[in-house]
mmCIF file of C-alpha atoms and ligand atoms in Angstrom:
data_model
loop_
_atom_site.group_PDB
_atom_site.id
_atom_site.type_symbol
_atom_site.label_atom_id
_atom_site.label_comp_id
_atom_site.label_asym_id
_atom_site.label_seq_id
_atom_site.Cartn_x
_atom_site.Cartn_y
_atom_site.Cartn_z
ATOM 1 C CA MET D 1 -0.136 -0.019 0.017
ATOM 2 C CA THR D 2 1.666 3.337 -0.917
ATOM 3 C CA ALA D 3 1.536 6.542 1.271
ATOM 4 C CA ASP D 4 -1.405 7.890 -0.835
ATOM 5 C CA LYS D 5 -3.475 4.779 -1.554
ATOM 6 C CA HIS D 6 -7.036 5.189 0.002
ATOM 7 C CA PHE D 7 -8.622 2.359 1.801
ATOM 8 C CA GLU D 8 -11.470 1.761 4.348
ATOM 9 C CA ILE D 9 -10.649 3.194 7.853
ATOM 10 C CA PHE D 10 -13.190 2.020 10.454
ATOM 11 C CA LEU D 11 -13.525 3.866 13.800
ATOM 12 C CA ALA D 12 -14.958 1.610 16.405
ATOM 13 C CA THR D 13 -17.350 2.739 19.189
ATOM 14 C CA ALA D 14 -19.908 1.225 21.694
ATOM 15 C CA PRO D 15 -23.261 0.069 20.328
ATOM 16 C CA GLY D 16 -25.631 2.823 20.750
ATOM 17 C CA LEU D 17 -23.199 5.508 20.220
ATOM 18 C CA GLU D 18 -22.543 5.128 16.459
ATOM 19 C CA ALA D 19 -24.773 8.176 15.542
ATOM 20 C CA MET D 20 -22.810 10.588 17.769
ATOM 21 C CA LEU D 21 -19.639 9.270 16.239
ATOM 22 C CA TYR D 22 -20.785 9.690 12.802
ATOM 23 C CA ASP D 23 -21.586 13.634 13.848
ATOM 24 C CA GLU D 24 -18.208 14.206 14.956
ATOM 25 C CA VAL D 25 -16.202 12.518 12.165
ATOM 26 C CA ARG D 26 -18.152 14.539 9.620
ATOM 27 C CA ALA D 27 -17.670 17.726 11.569
ATOM 28 C CA LEU D 28 -13.818 16.722 11.397
ATOM 29 C CA ARG D 29 -14.275 16.370 7.513
ATOM 30 C CA PHE D 30 -13.227 12.893 7.044
ATOM 31 C CA ARG D 31 -14.325 11.732 3.704
ATOM 32 C CA ALA D 32 -17.110 9.267 2.703
ATOM 33 C CA ALA D 33 -18.099 8.906 6.212
ATOM 34 C CA LYS D 34 -20.817 5.978 6.739
ATOM 35 C CA GLN D 35 -22.435 4.976 9.921
ATOM 36 C CA VAL D 36 -22.390 1.050 10.448
ATOM 37 C CA ALA D 37 -22.876 -1.477 13.279
ATOM 38 C CA GLY D 38 -20.441 -0.845 15.955
ATOM 39 C CA GLY D 39 -18.734 2.282 14.282
ATOM 40 C CA VAL D 40 -18.236 4.563 11.378
ATOM 41 C CA THR D 41 -16.282 4.060 8.525
ATOM 42 C CA VAL D 42 -14.579 6.751 6.243
ATOM 43 C CA ASN D 43 -11.997 6.716 3.078
ATOM 44 C CA GLY D 44 -8.526 7.642 3.552
ATOM 45 C CA ASN D 45 -4.851 7.217 3.506
ATOM 46 C CA TRP D 46 -2.609 6.388 6.302
ATOM 47 C CA ARG D 47 -2.255 10.157 7.253
ATOM 48 C CA ASP D 48 -6.053 10.140 7.762
ATOM 49 C CA ALA D 49 -5.829 7.116 10.002
ATOM 50 C CA TRP D 50 -3.299 8.978 12.132
ATOM 51 C CA ARG D 51 -5.624 12.080 12.092
ATOM 52 C CA ALA D 52 -8.552 9.924 13.316
ATOM 53 C CA ASN D 53 -6.368 8.839 16.138
ATOM 54 C CA LEU D 54 -5.278 12.247 16.770
ATOM 55 C CA GLU D 55 -8.565 14.159 16.703
ATOM 56 C CA VAL D 56 -11.584 11.999 16.934
ATOM 57 C CA ARG D 57 -12.832 12.271 20.608
ATOM 58 C CA GLY D 58 -15.244 9.438 20.467
ATOM 59 C CA ALA D 59 -13.920 6.415 18.887
ATOM 60 C CA ASN D 60 -12.274 3.549 20.760
ATOM 61 C CA LYS D 61 -10.103 2.243 17.973
ATOM 62 C CA VAL D 62 -9.055 3.351 14.566
ATOM 63 C CA LEU D 63 -8.648 0.076 12.164
ATOM 64 C CA ALA D 64 -7.166 0.076 8.538
ATOM 65 C CA ARG D 65 -8.678 -2.364 6.282
ATOM 66 C CA ILE D 66 -6.116 -3.754 4.321
ATOM 67 C CA ASP D 67 -7.422 -6.860 2.433
ATOM 68 C CA ALA D 68 -10.750 -8.875 2.180
ATOM 69 C CA PHE D 69 -11.046 -12.302 0.537
ATOM 70 C CA ARG D 70 -13.515 -15.158 0.416
ATOM 71 C CA VAL D 71 -12.446 -18.341 2.353
ATOM 72 C CA PHE D 72 -13.953 -21.685 3.150
ATOM 73 C CA HIS D 73 -11.287 -23.579 5.021
ATOM 74 C CA LEU D 74 -8.200 -23.394 7.081
ATOM 75 C CA ASP D 75 -5.772 -24.488 4.229
ATOM 76 C CA GLU D 76 -7.148 -21.904 1.842
ATOM 77 C CA LEU D 77 -6.916 -19.109 4.529
ATOM 78 C CA ALA D 78 -3.365 -20.186 5.256
ATOM 79 C CA LYS D 79 -2.482 -19.830 1.361
ATOM 80 C CA ARG D 80 -4.613 -16.721 0.824
ATOM 81 C CA ALA D 81 -3.201 -14.951 3.926
ATOM 82 C CA ARG D 82 0.417 -15.436 2.400
ATOM 83 C CA ARG D 83 -0.732 -13.404 -0.654
ATOM 84 C CA VAL D 84 -1.571 -10.232 1.594
ATOM 85 C CA ARG D 85 1.007 -7.459 1.154
ATOM 86 C CA TRP D 86 2.302 -7.519 4.559
ATOM 87 C CA SER D 87 5.566 -5.964 3.958
ATOM 88 C CA ASN D 88 3.869 -2.727 2.835
ATOM 89 C CA VAL D 89 2.426 -2.416 6.412
ATOM 90 C CA LEU D 90 4.263 -4.499 8.738
ATOM 91 C CA ARG D 91 7.854 -4.037 9.767
ATOM 92 C CA PRO D 92 10.052 -7.155 9.774
ATOM 93 C CA ASP D 93 11.820 -6.164 13.211
ATOM 94 C CA MET D 94 8.442 -5.347 15.081
ATOM 95 C CA PRO D 95 6.430 -7.936 16.892
ATOM 96 C CA PHE D 96 2.624 -8.457 15.889
ATOM 97 C CA ARG D 97 -0.052 -10.580 17.215
ATOM 98 C CA VAL D 98 -3.367 -11.679 15.642
ATOM 99 C CA GLU D 99 -6.788 -11.612 16.773
ATOM 100 C CA ALA D 100 -9.304 -13.406 14.582
ATOM 101 C CA THR D 101 -13.219 -13.734 15.002
ATOM 102 C CA CYS D 102 -15.611 -16.060 13.128
ATOM 103 C CA ARG D 103 -19.337 -15.698 12.553
ATOM 104 C CA THR D 104 -21.646 -17.776 10.570
ATOM 105 C CA SER D 105 -18.794 -19.192 8.336
ATOM 106 C CA LYS D 106 -17.311 -22.431 7.467
ATOM 107 C CA ILE D 107 -14.322 -21.720 9.286
ATOM 108 C CA TYR D 108 -15.490 -21.465 13.021
ATOM 109 C CA HIS D 109 -12.147 -21.802 15.083
ATOM 110 C CA SER D 110 -11.024 -18.499 15.709
ATOM 111 C CA GLY D 111 -7.870 -19.739 17.453
ATOM 112 C CA ALA D 112 -6.736 -21.897 14.375
ATOM 113 C CA ALA D 113 -7.467 -19.042 11.973
ATOM 114 C CA SER D 114 -5.315 -16.894 14.077
ATOM 115 C CA GLN D 115 -2.558 -19.370 13.884
ATOM 116 C CA ARG D 116 -2.679 -19.701 10.221
ATOM 117 C CA ILE D 117 -2.578 -15.875 9.671
ATOM 118 C CA ALA D 118 0.287 -15.520 12.136
ATOM 119 C CA ASP D 119 2.308 -18.324 10.485
ATOM 120 C CA ALA D 120 1.839 -16.623 6.918
ATOM 121 C CA ILE D 121 3.096 -13.359 8.250
ATOM 122 C CA HIS D 122 5.980 -14.791 9.945
ATOM 123 C CA ASP D 123 6.907 -16.862 6.822
ATOM 124 C CA ARG D 124 6.402 -13.821 4.454
ATOM 125 C CA ILE D 125 8.298 -11.111 6.283
ATOM 126 C CA GLY D 126 10.101 -12.776 9.339
ATOM 127 C CA ALA D 127 8.429 -10.429 11.951
ATOM 128 C CA PRO D 128 8.297 -12.095 15.272
ATOM 129 C CA PHE D 129 4.905 -12.941 16.948
ATOM 130 C CA SER D 130 4.469 -11.800 20.498
ATOM 131 C CA ASP D 131 1.078 -11.948 22.632
ATOM 132 C CA ASP D 132 1.938 -8.529 24.193
ATOM 133 C CA ALA D 133 2.621 -6.761 20.861
ATOM 134 C CA ALA D 134 1.645 -3.305 20.410
ATOM 135 C CA VAL D 135 0.577 -4.031 16.771
ATOM 136 C CA THR D 136 -2.527 -6.193 16.190
ATOM 137 C CA ILE D 137 -3.753 -7.707 12.905
ATOM 138 C CA MET D 138 -7.536 -8.255 13.181
ATOM 139 C CA ALA D 139 -9.046 -10.872 11.129
ATOM 140 C CA ARG D 140 -12.700 -10.883 10.656
ATOM 141 C CA ILE D 141 -14.428 -13.865 9.191
ATOM 142 C CA GLU D 142 -18.052 -13.474 8.778
ATOM 143 C CA ASN D 143 -20.385 -15.261 6.006
ATOM 144 C CA ASP D 144 -17.160 -16.622 4.808
ATOM 145 C CA LEU D 145 -15.645 -13.295 4.063
ATOM 146 C CA CYS D 146 -12.290 -12.575 5.776
ATOM 147 C CA THR D 147 -11.541 -8.751 6.321
ATOM 148 C CA ILE D 148 -8.018 -8.271 7.394
ATOM 149 C CA SER D 149 -7.245 -4.859 9.413
ATOM 150 C CA VAL D 150 -4.475 -3.468 11.185
ATOM 151 C CA ASP D 151 -5.233 -1.772 14.625
ATOM 152 C CA ASN D 152 -3.766 1.817 14.385
ATOM 153 C CA SER D 153 -4.609 2.668 17.794
ATOM 154 C CA GLY D 154 -3.092 0.128 20.405
ATOM 155 C CA GLU D 155 -4.245 0.867 23.778
ATOM 156 C CA LEU D 156 -8.107 1.942 23.642
ATOM 157 C CA LEU D 157 -8.329 5.603 22.770
ATOM 158 C CA HIS D 158 -10.119 6.582 25.975
ATOM 159 C CA LYS D 159 -6.810 6.247 27.523
ATOM 160 C CA ARG D 160 -5.650 9.744 26.513
ATOM 161 C CA GLY D 161 -2.522 9.412 28.238
ATOM 162 C CA PHE D 162 -3.100 12.280 31.121
ATOM 163 C CA LYS D 163 -5.262 10.497 33.687
ATOM 164 C CA VAL D 164 -3.456 9.148 36.859
ATOM 165 C CA ALA D 165 -6.406 8.740 39.179
ATOM 166 C CA VAL D 166 -9.747 7.202 38.609
ATOM 167 C CA ASN D 167 -12.563 6.897 41.172
ATOM 168 C CA LYS D 168 -14.655 3.734 41.226
ATOM 169 C CA ALA D 169 -16.995 4.260 38.388
ATOM 170 C CA PRO D 170 -15.239 6.715 35.999
ATOM 171 C CA MET D 171 -16.817 7.519 32.454
ATOM 172 C CA ARG D 172 -14.629 6.757 29.608
ATOM 173 C CA GLU D 173 -13.430 9.776 27.910
ATOM 174 C CA THR D 174 -14.593 8.708 24.575
ATOM 175 C CA MET D 175 -18.054 8.206 25.910
ATOM 176 C CA ALA D 176 -18.040 11.506 27.921
ATOM 177 C CA ALA D 177 -17.122 13.368 24.835
ATOM 178 C CA LEU D 178 -19.881 11.973 22.699
ATOM 179 C CA PHE D 179 -22.356 12.853 25.531
ATOM 180 C CA LEU D 180 -20.948 16.234 25.571
ATOM 181 C CA ARG D 181 -21.637 16.352 21.759
ATOM 182 C CA ALA D 182 -25.037 14.906 22.029
ATOM 183 C CA CYS D 183 -26.006 17.722 24.567
ATOM 184 C CA GLY D 184 -25.354 20.051 22.075
ATOM 185 C CA TYR D 185 -21.972 21.446 23.504
ATOM 186 C CA SER D 186 -19.337 23.074 21.191
ATOM 187 C CA GLY D 187 -16.933 24.314 23.601
ATOM 188 C CA ALA D 188 -18.556 27.647 23.494
ATOM 189 C CA GLU D 189 -20.441 27.673 27.215
ATOM 190 C CA PRO D 190 -19.405 26.851 30.649
ATOM 191 C CA VAL D 191 -19.903 22.946 31.906
ATOM 192 C CA VAL D 192 -20.898 22.126 35.585
ATOM 193 C CA ASP D 193 -20.592 18.703 36.877
ATOM 194 C CA PRO D 194 -22.054 18.490 40.275
ATOM 195 C CA MET D 195 -20.739 14.758 40.681
ATOM 196 C CA CYS D 196 -17.719 14.901 38.733
ATOM 197 C CA GLY D 197 -15.916 11.805 40.256
ATOM 198 C CA SER D 198 -12.602 11.897 38.583
ATOM 199 C CA GLY D 199 -13.356 14.709 36.455
ATOM 200 C CA THR D 200 -13.848 13.326 32.874
ATOM 201 C CA PHE D 201 -16.760 15.592 31.679
ATOM 202 C CA VAL D 202 -15.131 18.730 32.981
ATOM 203 C CA ILE D 203 -11.695 17.832 31.691
ATOM 204 C CA GLU D 204 -13.073 16.877 28.290
ATOM 205 C CA ALA D 205 -15.160 20.004 27.963
ATOM 206 C CA ALA D 206 -12.310 22.156 28.817
ATOM 207 C CA GLU D 207 -10.140 20.292 26.245
ATOM 208 C CA ILE D 208 -12.624 20.697 23.636
ATOM 209 C CA ALA D 209 -13.190 24.547 24.483
ATOM 210 C CA ALA D 210 -9.267 25.075 24.391
ATOM 211 C CA GLY D 211 -8.827 23.181 20.856
ATOM 212 C CA LEU D 212 -6.711 20.649 22.561
ATOM 213 C CA LYS D 213 -6.494 17.135 20.506
ATOM 214 C CA PRO D 214 -7.225 14.249 22.388
ATOM 215 C CA GLY D 215 -4.499 12.338 21.186
ATOM 216 C CA ARG D 216 -1.751 15.023 21.630
ATOM 217 C CA GLU D 217 0.607 13.052 24.035
ATOM 218 C CA ARG D 218 0.007 9.373 23.864
ATOM 219 C CA ALA D 219 1.617 6.740 21.757
ATOM 220 C CA PHE D 220 -0.151 4.726 19.070
ATOM 221 C CA ALA D 221 0.457 1.487 17.377
ATOM 222 C CA PHE D 222 0.690 2.924 13.943
ATOM 223 C CA GLU D 223 4.148 4.347 14.965
ATOM 224 C CA GLN D 224 5.445 1.104 14.705
ATOM 225 C CA LEU D 225 4.053 0.149 10.984
ATOM 226 C CA ALA D 226 6.033 0.304 7.953
ATOM 227 C CA THR D 227 3.880 3.093 6.807
ATOM 228 C CA PHE D 228 4.782 5.511 9.701
ATOM 229 C CA ASP D 229 6.597 8.953 8.991
ATOM 230 C CA GLN D 230 7.623 10.426 11.837
ATOM 231 C CA SER D 231 8.422 14.054 10.435
ATOM 232 C CA THR D 232 4.705 14.106 8.956
ATOM 233 C CA TRP D 233 3.400 12.953 12.240
ATOM 234 C CA ASP D 234 5.602 15.398 14.422
ATOM 235 C CA GLU D 235 4.210 18.249 11.948
ATOM 236 C CA MET D 236 0.463 17.015 12.436
ATOM 237 C CA ARG D 237 0.830 16.658 16.186
ATOM 238 C CA ARG D 238 2.479 20.287 16.734
ATOM 239 C CA ALA D 239 -0.797 22.228 17.150
ATOM 240 C CA PRO D 240 -0.816 25.606 17.073
ATOM 241 C CA ALA D 241 -0.971 27.141 20.520
ATOM 242 C CA PRO D 242 -4.522 27.079 21.306
ATOM 243 C CA ALA D 243 -6.068 30.364 22.698
ATOM 244 C CA ASP D 244 -7.649 30.049 26.037
ATOM 245 C CA PRO D 245 -11.497 30.016 25.966
ATOM 246 C CA ALA D 246 -13.682 32.619 27.304
ATOM 247 C CA VAL D 247 -15.517 30.132 29.309
ATOM 248 C CA HIS D 248 -14.821 28.028 32.669
ATOM 249 C CA PHE D 249 -15.595 24.539 33.758
ATOM 250 C CA TYR D 250 -16.766 23.395 37.018
ATOM 251 C CA GLY D 251 -16.836 19.939 38.927
ATOM 252 C CA SER D 252 -18.028 19.261 42.370
ATOM 253 C CA ASP D 253 -18.399 16.037 44.419
ATOM 254 C CA ARG D 254 -19.150 15.397 47.744
ATOM 255 C CA ASP D 255 -16.171 13.133 48.214
ATOM 256 C CA ALA D 256 -12.859 14.985 49.137
ATOM 257 C CA GLY D 257 -10.737 12.143 47.088
ATOM 258 C CA ALA D 258 -12.536 12.768 43.985
ATOM 259 C CA ILE D 259 -11.843 16.560 44.081
ATOM 260 C CA GLU D 260 -8.173 15.705 44.742
ATOM 261 C CA MET D 261 -8.185 13.194 41.651
ATOM 262 C CA SER D 262 -9.911 15.659 39.545
ATOM 263 C CA ARG D 263 -7.491 18.429 40.111
ATOM 264 C CA ALA D 264 -4.463 16.058 39.567
ATOM 265 C CA ASN D 265 -6.087 14.858 35.950
ATOM 266 C CA ALA D 266 -6.943 18.389 34.934
ATOM 267 C CA ALA D 267 -3.442 19.635 35.842
ATOM 268 C CA ARG D 268 -1.910 16.505 33.876
ATOM 269 C CA ALA D 269 -4.186 17.468 30.751
ATOM 270 C CA GLY D 270 -2.909 20.989 30.836
ATOM 271 C CA VAL D 271 -6.539 22.356 31.751
ATOM 272 C CA ALA D 272 -5.939 23.235 35.417
ATOM 273 C CA HIS D 273 -6.487 26.982 34.854
ATOM 274 C CA LEU D 274 -9.558 26.492 33.003
ATOM 275 C CA THR D 275 -11.305 24.333 35.576
ATOM 276 C CA THR D 276 -12.255 24.815 39.349
ATOM 277 C CA PHE D 277 -12.937 21.630 41.489
ATOM 278 C CA GLN D 278 -14.715 21.874 44.732
ATOM 279 C CA GLN D 279 -16.038 19.531 47.436
ATOM 280 C CA THR D 280 -19.807 20.293 47.676
ATOM 281 C CA THR D 281 -22.879 18.111 48.033
ATOM 282 C CA ILE D 282 -25.680 18.372 45.612
ATOM 283 C CA SER D 283 -28.033 20.215 48.016
ATOM 284 C CA ASP D 284 -25.488 23.021 48.728
ATOM 285 C CA LEU D 285 -24.731 23.449 44.898
ATOM 286 C CA VAL D 286 -25.152 26.855 43.268
ATOM 287 C CA PRO D 287 -24.565 27.817 39.827
ATOM 288 C CA PRO D 288 -21.395 29.799 38.914
ATOM 289 C CA GLU D 289 -21.438 33.482 38.034
ATOM 290 C CA GLY D 290 -21.899 34.476 34.596
ATOM 291 C CA SER D 291 -24.033 33.158 31.503
ATOM 292 C CA PRO D 292 -25.834 29.667 31.854
ATOM 293 C CA GLY D 293 -24.480 26.615 29.874
ATOM 294 C CA LEU D 294 -24.663 22.916 30.359
ATOM 295 C CA VAL D 295 -24.934 20.838 33.718
ATOM 296 C CA ILE D 296 -23.533 16.966 32.761
ATOM 297 C CA VAL D 297 -23.768 14.672 35.476
ATOM 298 C CA ASN D 298 -23.876 10.842 35.897
ATOM 299 C CA PRO D 299 -24.883 10.245 39.372
ATOM 300 C CA PRO D 300 -24.470 6.763 41.180
ATOM 301 C CA TYR D 301 -26.649 4.048 39.651
ATOM 302 C CA GLY D 302 -26.592 1.754 42.518
ATOM 303 C CA ASP D 303 -26.345 -2.145 41.977
ATOM 304 C CA ARG D 304 -27.178 -3.270 45.582
ATOM 305 C CA ILE D 305 -30.523 -4.021 46.750
ATOM 306 C CA GLY D 306 -31.486 -1.630 49.532
ATOM 307 C CA ASP D 307 -29.852 1.131 47.426
ATOM 308 C CA LYS D 308 -33.219 2.080 46.118
ATOM 309 C CA LYS D 309 -34.522 4.698 48.882
ATOM 310 C CA ARG D 310 -31.084 6.481 49.236
ATOM 311 C CA LEU D 311 -30.831 6.724 45.383
ATOM 312 C CA GLU D 312 -34.249 8.116 45.031
ATOM 313 C CA ALA D 313 -33.502 10.839 47.636
ATOM 314 C CA LEU D 314 -30.172 11.696 45.730
ATOM 315 C CA TYR D 315 -31.924 12.068 42.289
ATOM 316 C CA ARG D 316 -34.599 14.076 44.055
ATOM 317 C CA ALA D 317 -32.159 16.173 45.590
ATOM 318 C CA LEU D 318 -30.364 16.678 42.090
ATOM 319 C CA GLY D 319 -33.610 17.585 40.445
ATOM 320 C CA GLN D 320 -34.626 20.038 43.097
ATOM 321 C CA THR D 321 -31.159 21.757 42.929
ATOM 322 C CA LEU D 322 -31.225 21.968 39.135
ATOM 323 C CA ARG D 323 -35.011 23.120 39.077
ATOM 324 C CA THR D 324 -34.955 25.830 41.583
ATOM 325 C CA ARG D 325 -31.332 27.250 40.955
ATOM 326 C CA PHE D 326 -30.244 26.595 37.467
ATOM 327 C CA SER D 327 -32.762 28.399 35.325
ATOM 328 C CA GLY D 328 -31.479 28.914 31.777
ATOM 329 C CA TRP D 329 -29.206 25.947 31.933
ATOM 330 C CA ARG D 330 -29.384 22.806 30.086
ATOM 331 C CA VAL D 331 -29.283 19.407 31.679
ATOM 332 C CA GLY D 332 -27.633 16.088 30.372
ATOM 333 C CA LEU D 333 -28.164 13.188 32.866
ATOM 334 C CA ILE D 334 -26.590 9.694 32.245
ATOM 335 C CA THR D 335 -28.315 6.882 34.226
ATOM 336 C CA SER D 336 -29.124 3.164 33.855
ATOM 337 C CA SER D 337 -32.517 3.647 35.474
ATOM 338 C CA ALA D 338 -35.507 5.444 33.803
ATOM 339 C CA PRO D 339 -37.509 5.642 37.052
ATOM 340 C CA LEU D 340 -34.694 7.380 38.608
ATOM 341 C CA ALA D 341 -34.256 9.973 35.976
ATOM 342 C CA ARG D 342 -38.061 10.612 36.278
ATOM 343 C CA THR D 343 -37.607 11.064 40.005
ATOM 344 C CA THR D 344 -35.608 14.165 39.137
ATOM 345 C CA GLY D 345 -38.698 15.903 37.828
ATOM 346 C CA LEU D 346 -36.700 17.414 35.176
ATOM 347 C CA PRO D 347 -38.159 18.115 31.659
ATOM 348 C CA PHE D 348 -36.439 15.319 29.850
ATOM 349 C CA LYS D 349 -36.820 14.989 26.114
ATOM 350 C CA PRO D 350 -37.531 11.375 24.840
ATOM 351 C CA PRO D 351 -34.076 9.775 25.140
ATOM 352 C CA GLY D 352 -31.965 8.195 22.354
ATOM 353 C CA PRO D 353 -31.026 4.430 22.569
ATOM 354 C CA PRO D 354 -29.117 2.776 25.584
ATOM 355 C CA VAL D 355 -25.542 2.511 25.581
ATOM 356 C CA ASN D 356 -23.321 -0.332 27.042
ATOM 357 C CA ASN D 357 -21.058 1.233 29.583
ATOM 358 C CA GLY D 358 -18.819 -1.361 31.179
ATOM 359 C CA GLY D 359 -21.550 -3.861 31.082
ATOM 360 C CA LEU D 360 -24.537 -1.795 32.110
ATOM 361 C CA ARG D 361 -26.978 -0.235 29.790
ATOM 362 C CA VAL D 362 -27.012 3.678 30.212
ATOM 363 C CA THR D 363 -29.231 6.331 28.723
ATOM 364 C CA LEU D 364 -28.533 9.875 28.293
ATOM 365 C CA TYR D 365 -31.638 12.150 29.218
ATOM 366 C CA VAL D 366 -31.458 15.766 27.856
ATOM 367 C CA THR D 367 -33.353 18.900 28.728
ATOM 368 C CA ASP D 368 -33.717 22.253 26.852
ATOM 369 C CA ARG D 369 -33.023 25.281 28.890
ATOM 370 C CA LEU D 370 -34.836 24.983 32.345
ATOM 371 C CA PRO D 371 -37.505 27.671 32.787
HETATM 372 C C1 SAM R 1 -20.817 7.300 38.822
HETATM 373 S S1 SAM R 1 -19.774 8.485 39.807
HETATM 374 C C2 SAM R 1 -19.391 9.777 38.527
HETATM 375 C C3 SAM R 1 -18.036 9.595 37.694
HETATM 376 C C4 SAM R 1 -17.412 10.425 37.051
HETATM 377 N N1 SAM R 1 -18.457 11.050 35.835
HETATM 378 C C5 SAM R 1 -16.261 10.062 36.393
HETATM 379 O O1 SAM R 1 -16.159 10.025 35.279
HETATM 380 O O2 SAM R 1 -15.319 9.768 37.107
HETATM 381 C C6 SAM R 1 -20.823 9.197 40.840
HETATM 382 C C7 SAM R 1 -20.234 10.279 41.840
HETATM 383 O O3 SAM R 1 -21.285 11.017 42.695
HETATM 384 C C8 SAM R 1 -20.723 11.327 43.769
HETATM 385 N N2 SAM R 1 -21.779 11.724 44.485
HETATM 386 C C9 SAM R 1 -22.651 10.839 45.300
HETATM 387 N N3 SAM R 1 -23.846 11.483 45.967
HETATM 388 C C10 SAM R 1 -23.286 12.757 45.824
HETATM 389 C C11 SAM R 1 -24.047 14.096 46.677
HETATM 390 N N4 SAM R 1 -24.794 14.070 47.292
HETATM 391 N N5 SAM R 1 -23.389 14.986 45.983
HETATM 392 C C12 SAM R 1 -22.219 15.255 45.273
HETATM 393 N N6 SAM R 1 -21.759 14.197 44.969
HETATM 394 C C13 SAM R 1 -22.323 13.041 45.090
HETATM 395 C C14 SAM R 1 -19.766 10.151 44.300
HETATM 396 O O4 SAM R 1 -18.716 10.698 45.027
HETATM 397 C C15 SAM R 1 -19.160 9.747 42.790
HETATM 398 O O5 SAM R 1 -17.993 10.208 42.634
#
């Protein structure tokens, strides 16, 4: 594959978030964006794949699709996999691993499929196989069609490379960014998270407003591919010094440890001066001075029997505070429980589809400006 050849790039997300990711990808002007199950596809070259890793806030992973062929049995896979142009993509000195999945296909043993592909790569270019390699070849065999992709991201993209501290139930940065977008947040208004935990929403919102690219600091698997060009990447990453936004971002939590974590995380992300974190319980919360913006919050969901009464009281107190003191603000609330969302008494619009958040189905509820 030459540097300028176009291919399909797949940006993966959690089911339920595809439409929000599609919006973001289109806004970033990627070519031929299409919403598909589990993500969004675009057309582009390697530079576009790097840019997707650098700029897209909502994707979990960026894959480059490098080949596809029909295959009906393992011997055929072994033979066909040898004809993939591995040397255009993989380096002989860099370890790799293979992850295969099989669905409704004659080949059903994913372990054996991975092994055939790994052997083909090793035979062709001599690269060493390693279970903990940063470079992963993904083979999806579905209806006897084998699609070969190379994972360009490596570690999942919610790991921006800044967070040192997390509390018990942190929201992933990727999901937080998409929920902010779904609330109509574009970086031009203040944001308040009154149950901020490790500060994810507040820090994402501040970064968006400051024009800081989510992948500006971290390492990516594509840096270990044959297609990588360090000087082009350095140039792409060298962002012009972003102007400080005119708006400010606020997090509070009743837990002192959460506030400490949020401050440390904001400092690492370079947005300490744009954020204020304060230990406050929801009933003592008052809006910041200045024009209204967005309140975004994911209160505890509770998973133990006996939590119900306590949580109802908490959601009622949250609703009471927002309805009586946050006139003019919009609210985005993420919870796994529709009855608890209703307990707030907030005027939510009909919600979108539920989203899988670490095994729990959560829904974003949004209001217009509160009266
Ligand atoms: C699900 S976590 C939020 C996680 C956060 N979005 C993050 O990404 O780290 C819920 C948070 O609500 C806080 N909390 C619970 N009751 C509260 C109350 N009455 N007032 C303020 N914060 C509260 C907890 O301390 C916890 O940090």
